[in-house]
């Protein structure tokens, strides 16, 4: 009996919440929001993960905001947001250009990435279960819109993972 419960717990731990089409559902994400919404997402993610403070924000690359967070321990967190410009009112001559988020990449250690994944997908994964939901490009749903997510180990540093959400 105990073995059956343990097996069911492990099987369910890797299962993601999906929509009617079987696509994973993203609950917390700044895609299609303003650039300020994207920055607020970065801050809220860091706050929810606990122990992170903003080290610096880099806006030198066109249409890109990189937020780097540090903690007291060895864990790090980087959030890269890319955006496009859209006119807020295309019918007038005084249209105002507004940044709309269309790409988010989160880079973190395995333990931090599991917590970030749980924050975004409302899941309950442990760090050692990230491989079960690894993806090189899977369709997902966010507010009834289609997007893609990529979850993979980072090439640049062992033990780090990257989660990319793109419209």
PDB file of C-alpha atoms in Angstrom:
ATOM      1  CA  UNK A   1       0.000   0.000   0.000  1.00  0.00           C
ATOM      2  CA  UNK A   2       2.752   2.466   0.940  1.00  0.00           C
ATOM      3  CA  UNK A   3       4.665   1.601  -2.241  1.00  0.00           C
ATOM      4  CA  UNK A   4       1.595   2.393  -4.362  1.00  0.00           C
ATOM      5  CA  UNK A   5       1.190   5.778  -2.674  1.00  0.00           C
ATOM      6  CA  UNK A   6       4.863   6.625  -3.210  1.00  0.00           C
ATOM      7  CA  UNK A   7       4.687   5.637  -6.889  1.00  0.00           C
ATOM      8  CA  UNK A   8       1.546   7.733  -7.435  1.00  0.00           C
ATOM      9  CA  UNK A   9       3.163  10.723  -5.688  1.00  0.00           C
ATOM     10  CA  UNK A  10       6.188  10.525  -7.977  1.00  0.00           C
ATOM     11  CA  UNK A  11       4.083  10.153 -11.137  1.00  0.00           C
ATOM     12  CA  UNK A  12       1.851  13.096 -10.240  1.00  0.00           C
ATOM     13  CA  UNK A  13       4.793  15.273  -9.223  1.00  0.00           C
ATOM     14  CA  UNK A  14       5.948  15.552 -12.840  1.00  0.00           C
ATOM     15  CA  UNK A  15       2.482  16.145 -14.297  1.00  0.00           C
ATOM     16  CA  UNK A  16       1.686  19.665 -15.444  1.00  0.00           C
ATOM     17  CA  UNK A  17      -1.654  21.419 -15.441  1.00  0.00           C
ATOM     18  CA  UNK A  18      -2.880  21.379 -19.039  1.00  0.00           C
ATOM     19  CA  UNK A  19      -5.710  22.949 -21.027  1.00  0.00           C
ATOM     20  CA  UNK A  20      -8.296  21.042 -23.083  1.00  0.00           C
ATOM     21  CA  UNK A  21      -5.762  20.638 -25.915  1.00  0.00           C
ATOM     22  CA  UNK A  22      -3.143  19.168 -23.583  1.00  0.00           C
ATOM     23  CA  UNK A  23      -0.948  22.301 -23.591  1.00  0.00           C
ATOM     24  CA  UNK A  24       0.698  23.297 -20.290  1.00  0.00           C
ATOM     25  CA  UNK A  25      -0.950  26.327 -18.708  1.00  0.00           C
ATOM     26  CA  UNK A  26       1.184  29.304 -17.703  1.00  0.00           C
ATOM     27  CA  UNK A  27      -0.404  31.234 -14.850  1.00  0.00           C
ATOM     28  CA  UNK A  28       2.094  34.002 -14.116  1.00  0.00           C
ATOM     29  CA  UNK A  29       3.915  35.635 -17.000  1.00  0.00           C
ATOM     30  CA  UNK A  30       4.416  39.120 -18.457  1.00  0.00           C
ATOM     31  CA  UNK A  31       3.946  38.171 -22.135  1.00  0.00           C
ATOM     32  CA  UNK A  32       1.757  40.735 -23.928  1.00  0.00           C
ATOM     33  CA  UNK A  33       2.033  43.188 -21.033  1.00  0.00           C
ATOM     34  CA  UNK A  34       3.751  46.555 -20.967  1.00  0.00           C
ATOM     35  CA  UNK A  35       7.450  46.861 -20.302  1.00  0.00           C
ATOM     36  CA  UNK A  36       6.584  48.107 -16.809  1.00  0.00           C
ATOM     37  CA  UNK A  37       4.552  44.927 -16.322  1.00  0.00           C
ATOM     38  CA  UNK A  38       7.602  42.906 -17.340  1.00  0.00           C
ATOM     39  CA  UNK A  39       9.786  44.714 -14.823  1.00  0.00           C
ATOM     40  CA  UNK A  40       7.144  44.184 -12.131  1.00  0.00           C
ATOM     41  CA  UNK A  41       7.096  40.464 -13.001  1.00  0.00           C
ATOM     42  CA  UNK A  42      10.881  40.265 -12.508  1.00  0.00           C
ATOM     43  CA  UNK A  43      10.633  41.960  -9.122  1.00  0.00           C
ATOM     44  CA  UNK A  44       7.714  39.793  -8.004  1.00  0.00           C
ATOM     45  CA  UNK A  45       9.479  36.603  -9.128  1.00  0.00           C
ATOM     46  CA  UNK A  46      12.611  37.530  -7.162  1.00  0.00           C
ATOM     47  CA  UNK A  47      10.517  38.460  -4.122  1.00  0.00           C
ATOM     48  CA  UNK A  48       8.510  35.223  -4.245  1.00  0.00           C
ATOM     49  CA  UNK A  49      11.672  33.113  -4.475  1.00  0.00           C
ATOM     50  CA  UNK A  50      12.955  34.743  -1.298  1.00  0.00           C
ATOM     51  CA  UNK A  51      16.379  36.077  -0.468  1.00  0.00           C
ATOM     52  CA  UNK A  52      17.068  37.861  -3.768  1.00  0.00           C
ATOM     53  CA  UNK A  53      17.789  41.540  -4.222  1.00  0.00           C
ATOM     54  CA  UNK A  54      18.370  43.449  -7.433  1.00  0.00           C
ATOM     55  CA  UNK A  55      22.113  43.728  -8.118  1.00  0.00           C
ATOM     56  CA  UNK A  56      21.749  45.668 -11.364  1.00  0.00           C
ATOM     57  CA  UNK A  57      19.542  46.260 -14.382  1.00  0.00           C
ATOM     58  CA  UNK A  58      21.060  46.531 -17.863  1.00  0.00           C
ATOM     59  CA  UNK A  59      19.165  48.308 -20.646  1.00  0.00           C
ATOM     60  CA  UNK A  60      22.093  48.902 -23.026  1.00  0.00           C
ATOM     61  CA  UNK A  61      20.913  46.301 -25.557  1.00  0.00           C
ATOM     62  CA  UNK A  62      18.099  47.572 -27.761  1.00  0.00           C
ATOM     63  CA  UNK A  63      14.621  46.390 -26.729  1.00  0.00           C
ATOM     64  CA  UNK A  64      16.078  44.264 -23.912  1.00  0.00           C
ATOM     65  CA  UNK A  65      16.059  44.588 -20.130  1.00  0.00           C
ATOM     66  CA  UNK A  66      18.351  42.306 -18.116  1.00  0.00           C
ATOM     67  CA  UNK A  67      17.725  42.160 -14.369  1.00  0.00           C
ATOM     68  CA  UNK A  68      20.364  40.383 -12.277  1.00  0.00           C
ATOM     69  CA  UNK A  69      19.489  39.421  -8.721  1.00  0.00           C
ATOM     70  CA  UNK A  70      21.847  38.232  -6.011  1.00  0.00           C
ATOM     71  CA  UNK A  71      21.340  36.319  -2.806  1.00  0.00           C
ATOM     72  CA  UNK A  72      23.459  35.747   0.261  1.00  0.00           C
ATOM     73  CA  UNK A  73      24.202  32.223  -0.955  1.00  0.00           C
ATOM     74  CA  UNK A  74      25.571  30.758  -4.177  1.00  0.00           C
ATOM     75  CA  UNK A  75      22.254  31.002  -6.003  1.00  0.00           C
ATOM     76  CA  UNK A  76      21.770  33.589  -8.703  1.00  0.00           C
ATOM     77  CA  UNK A  77      18.816  34.757 -10.764  1.00  0.00           C
ATOM     78  CA  UNK A  78      18.782  36.526 -14.126  1.00  0.00           C
ATOM     79  CA  UNK A  79      15.634  37.663 -15.902  1.00  0.00           C
ATOM     80  CA  UNK A  80      15.923  38.853 -19.506  1.00  0.00           C
ATOM     81  CA  UNK A  81      12.910  40.593 -21.010  1.00  0.00           C
ATOM     82  CA  UNK A  82      12.672  41.499 -24.682  1.00  0.00           C
ATOM     83  CA  UNK A  83       9.942  43.673 -26.067  1.00  0.00           C
ATOM     84  CA  UNK A  84       8.606  45.137 -29.275  1.00  0.00           C
ATOM     85  CA  UNK A  85       7.077  48.520 -29.849  1.00  0.00           C
ATOM     86  CA  UNK A  86       3.397  48.859 -30.595  1.00  0.00           C
ATOM     87  CA  UNK A  87       1.414  52.019 -31.162  1.00  0.00           C
ATOM     88  CA  UNK A  88      -1.080  52.586 -28.377  1.00  0.00           C
ATOM     89  CA  UNK A  89      -3.484  54.298 -30.785  1.00  0.00           C
ATOM     90  CA  UNK A  90      -2.718  53.599 -34.449  1.00  0.00           C
ATOM     91  CA  UNK A  91      -5.669  55.696 -35.701  1.00  0.00           C
ATOM     92  CA  UNK A  92      -4.229  59.024 -34.618  1.00  0.00           C
ATOM     93  CA  UNK A  93      -1.209  60.970 -35.724  1.00  0.00           C
ATOM     94  CA  UNK A  94      -0.109  61.211 -32.102  1.00  0.00           C
ATOM     95  CA  UNK A  95       0.308  57.482 -31.593  1.00  0.00           C
ATOM     96  CA  UNK A  96       2.518  56.714 -28.616  1.00  0.00           C
ATOM     97  CA  UNK A  97       5.005  53.876 -28.921  1.00  0.00           C
ATOM     98  CA  UNK A  98       4.674  51.416 -26.061  1.00  0.00           C
ATOM     99  CA  UNK A  99       6.923  48.459 -25.199  1.00  0.00           C
ATOM    100  CA  UNK A 100       5.078  45.110 -25.223  1.00  0.00           C
ATOM    101  CA  UNK A 101       6.840  42.062 -23.730  1.00  0.00           C
ATOM    102  CA  UNK A 102       7.221  39.177 -26.203  1.00  0.00           C
ATOM    103  CA  UNK A 103      10.122  37.192 -24.669  1.00  0.00           C
ATOM    104  CA  UNK A 104      11.220  36.244 -21.151  1.00  0.00           C
ATOM    105  CA  UNK A 105      14.262  34.171 -20.187  1.00  0.00           C
ATOM    106  CA  UNK A 106      14.950  33.174 -16.603  1.00  0.00           C
ATOM    107  CA  UNK A 107      18.368  31.762 -15.700  1.00  0.00           C
ATOM    108  CA  UNK A 108      18.978  30.244 -12.287  1.00  0.00           C
ATOM    109  CA  UNK A 109      20.464  27.372 -10.342  1.00  0.00           C
ATOM    110  CA  UNK A 110      18.513  24.117 -10.391  1.00  0.00           C
ATOM    111  CA  UNK A 111      16.879  24.697  -6.997  1.00  0.00           C
ATOM    112  CA  UNK A 112      15.904  28.275  -7.825  1.00  0.00           C
ATOM    113  CA  UNK A 113      14.639  27.273 -11.276  1.00  0.00           C
ATOM    114  CA  UNK A 114      12.336  24.659  -9.761  1.00  0.00           C
ATOM    115  CA  UNK A 115      10.823  27.340  -7.533  1.00  0.00           C
ATOM    116  CA  UNK A 116      10.541  29.761 -10.484  1.00  0.00           C
ATOM    117  CA  UNK A 117       8.870  27.046 -12.590  1.00  0.00           C
ATOM    118  CA  UNK A 118       6.404  26.419  -9.752  1.00  0.00           C
ATOM    119  CA  UNK A 119       5.687  30.164  -9.513  1.00  0.00           C
ATOM    120  CA  UNK A 120       4.951  30.444 -13.246  1.00  0.00           C
ATOM    121  CA  UNK A 121       3.111  27.158 -13.861  1.00  0.00           C
ATOM    122  CA  UNK A 122       1.532  26.762 -10.375  1.00  0.00           C
ATOM    123  CA  UNK A 123       3.230  23.392 -10.013  1.00  0.00           C
ATOM    124  CA  UNK A 124       4.930  21.607  -7.148  1.00  0.00           C
ATOM    125  CA  UNK A 125       8.164  20.314  -8.677  1.00  0.00           C
ATOM    126  CA  UNK A 126      11.334  19.567  -6.782  1.00  0.00           C
ATOM    127  CA  UNK A 127      14.701  20.501  -8.271  1.00  0.00           C
ATOM    128  CA  UNK A 128      15.483  16.885  -9.184  1.00  0.00           C
ATOM    129  CA  UNK A 129      12.267  16.734 -11.257  1.00  0.00           C
ATOM    130  CA  UNK A 130      13.147  19.493 -13.744  1.00  0.00           C
ATOM    131  CA  UNK A 131      14.421  16.930 -16.239  1.00  0.00           C
ATOM    132  CA  UNK A 132      10.918  15.425 -16.365  1.00  0.00           C
ATOM    133  CA  UNK A 133       9.494  18.667 -17.786  1.00  0.00           C
ATOM    134  CA  UNK A 134      12.522  19.649 -19.890  1.00  0.00           C
ATOM    135  CA  UNK A 135      11.497  21.010 -23.278  1.00  0.00           C
ATOM    136  CA  UNK A 136      13.293  22.247 -26.376  1.00  0.00           C
ATOM    137  CA  UNK A 137      10.169  24.127 -27.429  1.00  0.00           C
ATOM    138  CA  UNK A 138       6.690  23.142 -26.328  1.00  0.00           C
ATOM    139  CA  UNK A 139       3.425  24.948 -26.954  1.00  0.00           C
ATOM    140  CA  UNK A 140       1.735  26.389 -23.881  1.00  0.00           C
ATOM    141  CA  UNK A 141      -1.303  28.512 -23.070  1.00  0.00           C
ATOM    142  CA  UNK A 142      -1.323  31.867 -21.329  1.00  0.00           C
ATOM    143  CA  UNK A 143      -4.621  33.763 -20.952  1.00  0.00           C
ATOM    144  CA  UNK A 144      -6.098  31.808 -23.888  1.00  0.00           C
ATOM    145  CA  UNK A 145      -3.151  32.774 -26.106  1.00  0.00           C
ATOM    146  CA  UNK A 146      -0.591  30.394 -27.521  1.00  0.00           C
ATOM    147  CA  UNK A 147       3.067  30.737 -26.649  1.00  0.00           C
ATOM    148  CA  UNK A 148       6.119  28.492 -26.379  1.00  0.00           C
ATOM    149  CA  UNK A 149       8.254  27.509 -23.448  1.00  0.00           C
ATOM    150  CA  UNK A 150      11.758  26.096 -23.429  1.00  0.00           C
ATOM    151  CA  UNK A 151      13.269  24.584 -20.298  1.00  0.00           C
ATOM    152  CA  UNK A 152      16.815  23.297 -20.565  1.00  0.00           C
ATOM    153  CA  UNK A 153      20.104  23.128 -18.752  1.00  0.00           C
ATOM    154  CA  UNK A 154      22.237  26.194 -19.392  1.00  0.00           C
ATOM    155  CA  UNK A 155      25.243  25.729 -21.655  1.00  0.00           C
ATOM    156  CA  UNK A 156      27.236  28.470 -19.987  1.00  0.00           C
ATOM    157  CA  UNK A 157      27.418  27.065 -16.445  1.00  0.00           C
ATOM    158  CA  UNK A 158      26.910  23.579 -14.955  1.00  0.00           C
ATOM    159  CA  UNK A 159      24.002  23.365 -12.524  1.00  0.00           C
ATOM    160  CA  UNK A 160      22.138  26.299 -14.053  1.00  0.00           C
ATOM    161  CA  UNK A 161      18.862  26.063 -15.955  1.00  0.00           C
ATOM    162  CA  UNK A 162      17.068  28.397 -18.350  1.00  0.00           C
ATOM    163  CA  UNK A 163      13.330  28.822 -18.813  1.00  0.00           C
ATOM    164  CA  UNK A 164      12.295  30.801 -21.885  1.00  0.00           C
ATOM    165  CA  UNK A 165       8.756  31.975 -22.614  1.00  0.00           C
ATOM    166  CA  UNK A 166       8.173  33.423 -26.051  1.00  0.00           C
ATOM    167  CA  UNK A 167       5.135  34.715 -27.901  1.00  0.00           C
TER     168      UNK A 167
END
